[in-house]
Amino acid sequence: MVLHNRLSATELKRQLAAETFFRVTVSFYQYAKIADPQAFRDSLYISLSSLGVFGRIYVAHEGINAQVSIPEHHFEAFKQQLYAIPFLNGIRLNIAVDDNGKSFWVLKIKVREKIVADGITDPTFDMEKRGRYVDAAAFNQLAEDPDTVIIDMRNHYEYEVGHFDKALEVPSATFREQLPMAVEMMQPHKDKNIIMYCTGGIRCEKASAYMLHQGFKNVFHLEGGIIEYTNKARELGLPNKFRGKNFVFDDRLGERISEDIISQCHQCGEPCDTHTNCANEGCHLLFIQCEKCAAKYKGCCSDACTEVLALPEEQQAELRKGIDKGLMLFNKRRRRTT
């Protein structure tokens, strides 16, 4: 049996566009000890493929991290299959806040060393000793306390388009960089309540455990992250303290939480919070671009990339050869336009 996709991206996207049913985007994670991640991965691929599930899932000895798109008519069957796995029985599913049903177009399940790349090498670090959960109501209450510090444990480009009121940014592009930075930043606040949050809970949960490992005491993390907070705030009629967009790692690149636009187009500086990837595949930079600049630069991040995009595809392919794009993220200190 083939346990991976064999169709082209073009064909998969064509099939997604032709679907006549709606899809539900959900995310979930669980820190758990998986003895044989590869066997678990293969079994999961078979079961989810049978339901037409798309998405991105990472499996490791430390657990599972998943963002998936499920045909609405298979949602209950999906839950039953998931809950049949002992350590996932009853797990919280974070339902997307602003969902167009087109978040993913293929199923990819990968075995990794860790479900969150954290850079932690200390063998005494223990995920069992983590901070205390706070739900939406408790978060709002703690946030009003002047002795509370709120830390955003997402990347700088996520924070830029949306974050909680008074939340501190840990200005980095990777979680592994953030952990030691957060510890250093919080040294003057060791006696305060520290609430950590992220998109769906997986990063802030590990971060809370790391802060406790570093000697901090009053550490909390937001249960279910921004997604669960937003859903609960709406359900319970609570004030929503999140402003702007919640960046998501799928084709949507963001889900609207509030109408506030707190960031600017990286090219002209006008209010905008629409992330996109540079249309020049040899660049593929992730940046914020307004509609006017998208038209002016043909979806590219600079004049140089617009010129490349105008070349025949064969020449573009030649230019792309041997390029190591690395982590292509917009740097606010260096504009990309000319």
Tab-separated table of C-alpha atoms in Angstrom:
chain	number	residue	atom	x	y	z
A	1	MET	CA	0.000	0.000	0.000
A	2	VAL	CA	1.263	3.493	-0.896
A	3	LEU	CA	1.363	5.579	2.272
A	4	HIS	CA	1.934	8.953	0.661
A	5	ASN	CA	0.398	11.102	-2.057
A	6	ARG	CA	1.378	10.415	-5.674
A	7	LEU	CA	-0.600	13.104	-7.517
A	8	SER	CA	0.805	16.457	-8.612
A	9	ALA	CA	0.041	19.616	-6.663
A	10	THR	CA	-1.810	20.992	-9.694
A	11	GLU	CA	-4.114	17.973	-9.846
A	12	LEU	CA	-4.720	17.977	-6.087
A	13	LYS	CA	-5.682	21.644	-6.122
A	14	ARG	CA	-7.972	21.035	-9.107
A	15	GLN	CA	-9.721	18.245	-7.212
A	16	LEU	CA	-10.108	20.457	-4.120
A	17	ALA	CA	-11.646	23.241	-6.203
A	18	ALA	CA	-14.116	20.750	-7.697
A	19	GLU	CA	-15.385	19.483	-4.325
A	20	THR	CA	-19.062	20.194	-3.716
A	21	PHE	CA	-18.978	19.742	0.067
A	22	PHE	CA	-17.563	21.931	2.825
A	23	ARG	CA	-14.473	21.147	4.870
A	24	VAL	CA	-13.802	21.901	8.539
A	25	THR	CA	-10.316	23.014	9.576
A	26	VAL	CA	-9.197	21.869	13.006
A	27	SER	CA	-5.933	21.677	14.920
A	28	PHE	CA	-4.934	19.500	17.850
A	29	TYR	CA	-1.831	18.337	19.650
A	30	GLN	CA	-0.858	16.065	22.483
A	31	TYR	CA	2.377	15.547	24.312
A	32	ALA	CA	2.585	11.789	24.852
A	33	LYS	CA	5.166	9.038	24.623
A	34	ILE	CA	4.963	7.273	21.259
A	35	ALA	CA	7.253	4.231	21.193
A	36	ASP	CA	7.259	3.737	17.410
A	37	PRO	CA	6.462	7.035	15.629
A	38	GLN	CA	6.850	5.531	12.139
A	39	ALA	CA	4.343	2.729	12.773
A	40	PHE	CA	1.961	5.216	14.386
A	41	ARG	CA	2.377	7.554	11.406
A	42	ASP	CA	1.597	4.823	8.863
A	43	SER	CA	-1.486	3.636	10.726
A	44	LEU	CA	-2.758	7.207	11.054
A	45	TYR	CA	-2.174	7.890	7.351
A	46	ILE	CA	-4.305	4.905	6.369
A	47	SER	CA	-7.193	5.844	8.656
A	48	LEU	CA	-7.262	9.547	7.756
A	49	SER	CA	-6.831	8.951	4.020
A	50	SER	CA	-9.934	6.776	4.050
A	51	LEU	CA	-11.931	9.813	5.222
A	52	GLY	CA	-10.490	12.257	2.689
A	53	VAL	CA	-8.641	14.238	5.366
A	54	PHE	CA	-6.029	16.762	4.211
A	55	GLY	CA	-3.491	18.563	6.346
A	56	ARG	CA	-0.073	18.639	7.946
A	57	ILE	CA	0.745	16.342	10.865
A	58	TYR	CA	4.010	15.850	12.744
A	59	VAL	CA	4.624	12.742	14.828
A	60	ALA	CA	7.535	12.219	17.229
A	61	HIS	CA	8.431	10.242	20.327
A	62	GLU	CA	7.085	13.214	22.340
A	63	GLY	CA	3.618	13.260	20.739
A	64	ILE	CA	1.601	14.619	17.820
A	65	ASN	CA	0.941	18.054	16.306
A	66	ALA	CA	-1.786	18.331	13.662
A	67	GLN	CA	-3.589	20.850	11.485
A	68	VAL	CA	-6.156	19.157	9.257
A	69	SER	CA	-9.071	19.767	6.918
A	70	ILE	CA	-11.936	17.271	7.203
A	71	PRO	CA	-14.947	16.788	4.899
A	72	GLU	CA	-17.871	18.021	6.989
A	73	HIS	CA	-19.857	14.829	6.375
A	74	HIS	CA	-16.950	12.757	7.760
A	75	PHE	CA	-16.327	14.885	10.850
A	76	GLU	CA	-17.983	12.522	13.341
A	77	ALA	CA	-16.201	9.514	11.804
A	78	PHE	CA	-12.935	11.445	12.086
A	79	LYS	CA	-13.546	12.081	15.785
A	80	GLN	CA	-14.351	8.433	16.399
A	81	GLN	CA	-11.147	7.291	14.696
A	82	LEU	CA	-9.102	9.846	16.599
A	83	TYR	CA	-10.690	9.105	19.971
A	84	ALA	CA	-10.093	5.386	19.457
A	85	ILE	CA	-6.395	6.121	19.996
A	86	PRO	CA	-5.969	5.921	23.806
A	87	PHE	CA	-3.826	9.021	24.349
A	88	LEU	CA	-6.064	11.065	22.013
A	89	ASN	CA	-9.383	9.987	23.514
A	90	GLY	CA	-11.444	13.114	24.176
A	91	ILE	CA	-8.719	15.475	22.987
A	92	ARG	CA	-9.777	19.092	22.404
A	93	LEU	CA	-10.146	19.971	18.725
A	94	ASN	CA	-9.524	23.629	17.971
A	95	ILE	CA	-12.073	24.593	15.316
A	96	ALA	CA	-10.817	27.310	12.938
A	97	VAL	CA	-12.277	30.741	13.662
A	98	ASP	CA	-12.428	32.066	10.089
A	99	ASP	CA	-12.556	29.058	7.761
A	100	ASN	CA	-12.954	29.000	3.984
A	101	GLY	CA	-12.745	25.196	3.806
A	102	LYS	CA	-9.660	25.385	1.573
A	103	SER	CA	-6.858	25.398	4.127
A	104	PHE	CA	-5.133	22.231	2.839
A	105	TRP	CA	-5.158	20.250	-0.381
A	106	VAL	CA	-3.052	17.182	0.481
A	107	LEU	CA	-2.365	14.960	3.506
A	108	LYS	CA	1.216	14.998	4.768
A	109	ILE	CA	2.216	13.110	7.916
A	110	LYS	CA	5.890	13.344	8.820
A	111	VAL	CA	7.983	11.734	11.534
A	112	ARG	CA	10.200	14.273	13.259
A	113	GLU	CA	12.594	14.375	16.162
A	114	LYS	CA	10.181	16.666	18.035
A	115	ILE	CA	6.689	17.982	17.332
A	116	VAL	CA	7.971	21.473	18.193
A	117	ALA	CA	11.600	22.298	17.406
A	118	ASP	CA	12.697	23.777	20.724
A	119	GLY	CA	16.501	23.473	20.848
A	120	ILE	CA	16.283	21.996	24.357
A	121	THR	CA	19.107	19.515	25.016
A	122	ASP	CA	18.925	19.338	28.816
A	123	PRO	CA	18.033	15.688	29.636
A	124	THR	CA	16.418	16.753	32.926
A	125	PHE	CA	13.767	18.852	31.161
A	126	ASP	CA	10.360	17.303	31.809
A	127	MET	CA	7.188	18.175	29.884
A	128	GLU	CA	5.134	16.642	32.699
A	129	LYS	CA	5.987	19.682	34.823
A	130	ARG	CA	4.242	22.448	32.946
A	131	GLY	CA	2.372	25.629	33.779
A	132	ARG	CA	-1.245	25.866	34.805
A	133	TYR	CA	-3.960	26.136	32.174
A	134	VAL	CA	-6.109	29.266	32.048
A	135	ASP	CA	-9.315	29.400	30.038
A	136	ALA	CA	-10.751	32.511	28.367
A	137	ALA	CA	-12.470	33.812	31.497
A	138	ALA	CA	-9.438	33.243	33.740
A	139	PHE	CA	-7.152	34.812	31.127
A	140	ASN	CA	-9.270	37.971	31.030
A	141	GLN	CA	-9.313	38.175	34.808
A	142	LEU	CA	-5.565	37.670	35.188
A	143	ALA	CA	-4.870	40.117	32.364
A	144	GLU	CA	-6.486	42.899	34.429
A	145	ASP	CA	-4.011	42.325	37.282
A	146	PRO	CA	-1.049	44.749	37.106
A	147	ASP	CA	1.148	41.946	38.438
A	148	THR	CA	0.508	39.846	35.341
A	149	VAL	CA	2.849	39.712	32.348
A	150	ILE	CA	1.487	38.336	29.047
A	151	ILE	CA	4.016	36.825	26.654
A	152	ASP	CA	3.368	36.007	23.015
A	153	MET	CA	5.257	32.795	22.169
A	154	ARG	CA	4.755	33.085	18.417
A	155	ASN	CA	7.126	34.367	15.757
A	156	HIS	CA	7.548	38.086	15.062
A	157	TYR	CA	5.543	37.941	11.816
A	158	GLU	CA	2.622	36.350	13.670
A	159	TYR	CA	2.697	38.972	16.429
A	160	GLU	CA	2.870	41.767	13.862
A	161	VAL	CA	-0.648	41.202	12.471
A	162	GLY	CA	-2.401	40.358	15.740
A	163	HIS	CA	-1.845	39.919	19.472
A	164	PHE	CA	-3.447	40.318	22.871
A	165	ASP	CA	-3.621	43.727	24.544
A	166	LYS	CA	-0.404	44.474	26.476
A	167	ALA	CA	1.252	41.261	25.278
A	168	LEU	CA	5.037	41.338	25.032
A	169	GLU	CA	6.713	40.257	21.813
A	170	VAL	CA	9.741	37.975	21.961
A	171	PRO	CA	11.242	39.235	18.679
A	172	SER	CA	12.484	36.164	16.867
A	173	ALA	CA	11.656	34.011	13.851
A	174	THR	CA	11.859	30.603	15.541
A	175	PHE	CA	10.573	29.020	18.736
A	176	ARG	CA	14.028	27.659	19.609
A	177	GLU	CA	15.353	31.235	19.682
A	178	GLN	CA	12.429	32.450	21.754
A	179	LEU	CA	12.760	30.152	24.757
A	180	PRO	CA	16.072	31.500	26.118
A	181	MET	CA	15.058	35.035	25.120
A	182	ALA	CA	11.831	34.745	27.109
A	183	VAL	CA	13.732	33.526	30.175
A	184	GLU	CA	16.109	36.491	29.933
A	185	MET	CA	13.308	39.015	29.360
A	186	MET	CA	11.347	37.776	32.369
A	187	GLN	CA	14.160	37.820	34.919
A	188	PRO	CA	12.963	41.167	36.386
A	189	HIS	CA	9.415	39.733	36.643
A	190	LYS	CA	10.072	36.400	38.348
A	191	ASP	CA	7.586	37.133	41.134
A	192	LYS	CA	4.739	38.123	38.795
A	193	ASN	CA	2.083	35.999	37.155
A	194	ILE	CA	3.305	35.052	33.689
A	195	ILE	CA	0.778	33.986	31.039
A	196	MET	CA	2.155	32.483	27.843
A	197	TYR	CA	0.051	32.023	24.717
A	198	CYS	CA	0.357	30.894	21.103
A	199	THR	CA	-1.909	29.879	18.206
A	200	GLY	CA	-3.312	26.559	19.423
A	201	GLY	CA	-1.495	25.902	22.698
A	202	ILE	CA	1.379	23.616	21.701
A	203	ARG	CA	4.199	26.164	21.885
A	204	CYS	CA	3.054	27.977	25.013
A	205	GLU	CA	2.547	24.668	26.827
A	206	LYS	CA	6.163	23.693	26.199
A	207	ALA	CA	7.307	27.239	26.964
A	208	SER	CA	5.528	27.152	30.332
A	209	ALA	CA	7.323	23.910	31.195
A	210	TYR	CA	10.643	25.469	30.183
A	211	MET	CA	10.023	28.558	32.349
A	212	LEU	CA	9.304	26.319	35.353
A	213	HIS	CA	12.465	24.363	34.528
A	214	GLN	CA	14.345	27.680	34.686
A	215	GLY	CA	13.065	28.435	38.197
A	216	PHE	CA	9.962	30.534	37.546
A	217	LYS	CA	6.953	29.814	39.795
A	218	ASN	CA	3.709	31.518	38.742
A	219	VAL	CA	3.532	30.374	35.135
A	220	PHE	CA	0.280	29.922	33.194
A	221	HIS	CA	-0.511	29.055	29.583
A	222	LEU	CA	-3.664	29.748	27.602
A	223	GLU	CA	-5.646	26.566	27.059
A	224	GLY	CA	-6.136	25.936	23.354
A	225	GLY	CA	-4.303	29.143	22.477
A	226	ILE	CA	-5.832	32.007	20.510
A	227	ILE	CA	-8.207	29.716	18.602
A	228	GLU	CA	-9.896	28.199	21.659
A	229	TYR	CA	-9.885	31.560	23.462
A	230	THR	CA	-11.704	33.240	20.577
A	231	ASN	CA	-14.304	30.504	20.244
A	232	LYS	CA	-14.986	30.498	24.002
A	233	ALA	CA	-15.089	34.291	24.243
A	234	ARG	CA	-17.730	34.355	21.505
A	235	GLU	CA	-19.678	31.465	23.025
A	236	LEU	CA	-19.711	32.980	26.524
A	237	GLY	CA	-20.051	36.635	25.501
A	238	LEU	CA	-16.710	37.611	27.043
A	239	PRO	CA	-14.702	40.675	26.001
A	240	ASN	CA	-12.163	39.548	23.385
A	241	LYS	CA	-8.773	41.013	24.226
A	242	PHE	CA	-7.133	39.867	20.998
A	243	ARG	CA	-6.637	42.518	18.326
A	244	GLY	CA	-6.183	41.862	14.632
A	245	LYS	CA	-5.546	38.615	12.783
A	246	ASN	CA	-4.384	35.235	13.997
A	247	PHE	CA	-1.656	33.996	11.635
A	248	VAL	CA	-2.132	30.344	10.635
A	249	PHE	CA	0.256	27.965	8.882
A	250	ASP	CA	-1.941	26.874	6.002
A	251	ASP	CA	-3.113	28.349	2.719
A	252	ARG	CA	-5.291	30.910	4.534
A	253	LEU	CA	-2.237	32.548	6.219
A	254	GLY	CA	-4.552	34.204	8.710
A	255	GLU	CA	-7.984	34.218	10.310
A	256	ARG	CA	-9.790	37.388	11.274
A	257	ILE	CA	-10.325	37.749	15.050
A	258	SER	CA	-11.180	41.437	15.285
A	259	GLU	CA	-11.683	44.185	12.710
A	260	ASP	CA	-8.580	46.022	13.952
A	261	ILE	CA	-5.756	46.268	11.413
A	262	ILE	CA	-2.618	46.836	13.484
A	263	SER	CA	0.088	46.270	10.860
A	264	GLN	CA	1.157	47.929	7.617
A	265	CYS	CA	1.914	46.926	4.053
A	266	HIS	CA	5.636	46.205	3.906
A	267	GLN	CA	5.906	48.058	0.621
A	268	CYS	CA	3.900	51.271	0.946
A	269	GLY	CA	3.165	51.476	4.681
A	270	GLU	CA	-0.627	51.632	4.350
A	271	PRO	CA	-2.703	49.764	6.992
A	272	CYS	CA	-2.807	46.107	5.942
A	273	ASP	CA	-2.548	42.644	7.523
A	274	THR	CA	-2.660	40.357	4.475
A	275	HIS	CA	0.288	37.980	4.375
A	276	THR	CA	1.378	36.526	1.057
A	277	ASN	CA	4.373	34.765	-0.462
A	278	CYS	CA	6.341	36.499	-3.196
A	279	ALA	CA	5.068	35.320	-6.583
A	280	ASN	CA	8.661	34.793	-7.709
A	281	GLU	CA	9.201	31.139	-6.752
A	282	GLY	CA	12.932	31.777	-6.551
A	283	CYS	CA	12.214	34.127	-3.640
A	284	HIS	CA	8.894	33.066	-2.041
A	285	LEU	CA	9.368	35.665	0.716
A	286	LEU	CA	6.555	35.818	3.297
A	287	PHE	CA	5.493	39.437	3.692
A	288	ILE	CA	2.486	41.758	4.087
A	289	GLN	CA	1.124	43.309	0.887
A	290	CYS	CA	-1.906	45.504	0.204
A	291	GLU	CA	-4.078	45.171	-2.916
A	292	LYS	CA	-2.541	48.230	-4.618
A	293	CYS	CA	1.012	46.949	-4.166
A	294	ALA	CA	-0.046	43.445	-5.210
A	295	ALA	CA	-1.200	44.933	-8.509
A	296	LYS	CA	1.835	47.196	-8.868
A	297	TYR	CA	4.413	44.479	-8.163
A	298	LYS	CA	2.437	41.562	-9.659
A	299	GLY	CA	2.365	39.827	-6.261
A	300	CYS	CA	6.127	40.183	-5.828
A	301	CYS	CA	8.078	41.668	-2.937
A	302	SER	CA	10.352	43.936	-5.024
A	303	ASP	CA	11.025	45.389	-8.464
A	304	ALA	CA	13.775	42.809	-8.925
A	305	CYS	CA	11.375	39.911	-8.316
A	306	THR	CA	8.762	41.496	-10.591
A	307	GLU	CA	11.358	41.545	-13.369
A	308	VAL	CA	12.181	37.875	-12.768
A	309	LEU	CA	8.478	36.968	-12.847
A	310	ALA	CA	8.208	38.543	-16.324
A	311	LEU	CA	10.845	36.170	-17.719
A	312	PRO	CA	9.905	32.940	-19.524
A	313	GLU	CA	9.371	30.037	-17.107
A	314	GLU	CA	12.465	28.260	-18.457
A	315	GLN	CA	14.682	31.208	-17.487
A	316	GLN	CA	13.011	31.457	-14.075
A	317	ALA	CA	13.706	27.763	-13.510
A	318	GLU	CA	17.373	28.271	-14.409
A	319	LEU	CA	17.649	31.173	-11.967
A	320	ARG	CA	16.096	29.059	-9.216
A	321	LYS	CA	18.673	26.299	-9.542
A	322	GLY	CA	20.946	26.031	-6.544
A	323	ILE	CA	19.170	28.748	-4.576
A	324	ASP	CA	18.899	28.080	-0.850
A	325	LYS	CA	16.041	30.334	0.220
A	326	GLY	CA	16.371	29.356	3.876
A	327	LEU	CA	13.821	31.016	6.149
A	328	MET	CA	12.404	33.687	3.829
A	329	LEU	CA	10.663	36.156	6.115
A	330	PHE	CA	10.268	39.903	5.798
A	331	ASN	CA	12.672	41.831	8.019
A	332	LYS	CA	11.036	45.032	9.214
A	333	ARG	CA	14.437	46.726	9.365
A	334	ARG	CA	15.101	46.205	5.651
A	335	ARG	CA	12.564	47.095	2.984
A	336	ARG	CA	12.460	44.861	-0.049
A	337	THR	CA	11.258	47.375	-2.634
A	338	THR	CA	13.631	49.466	-4.769
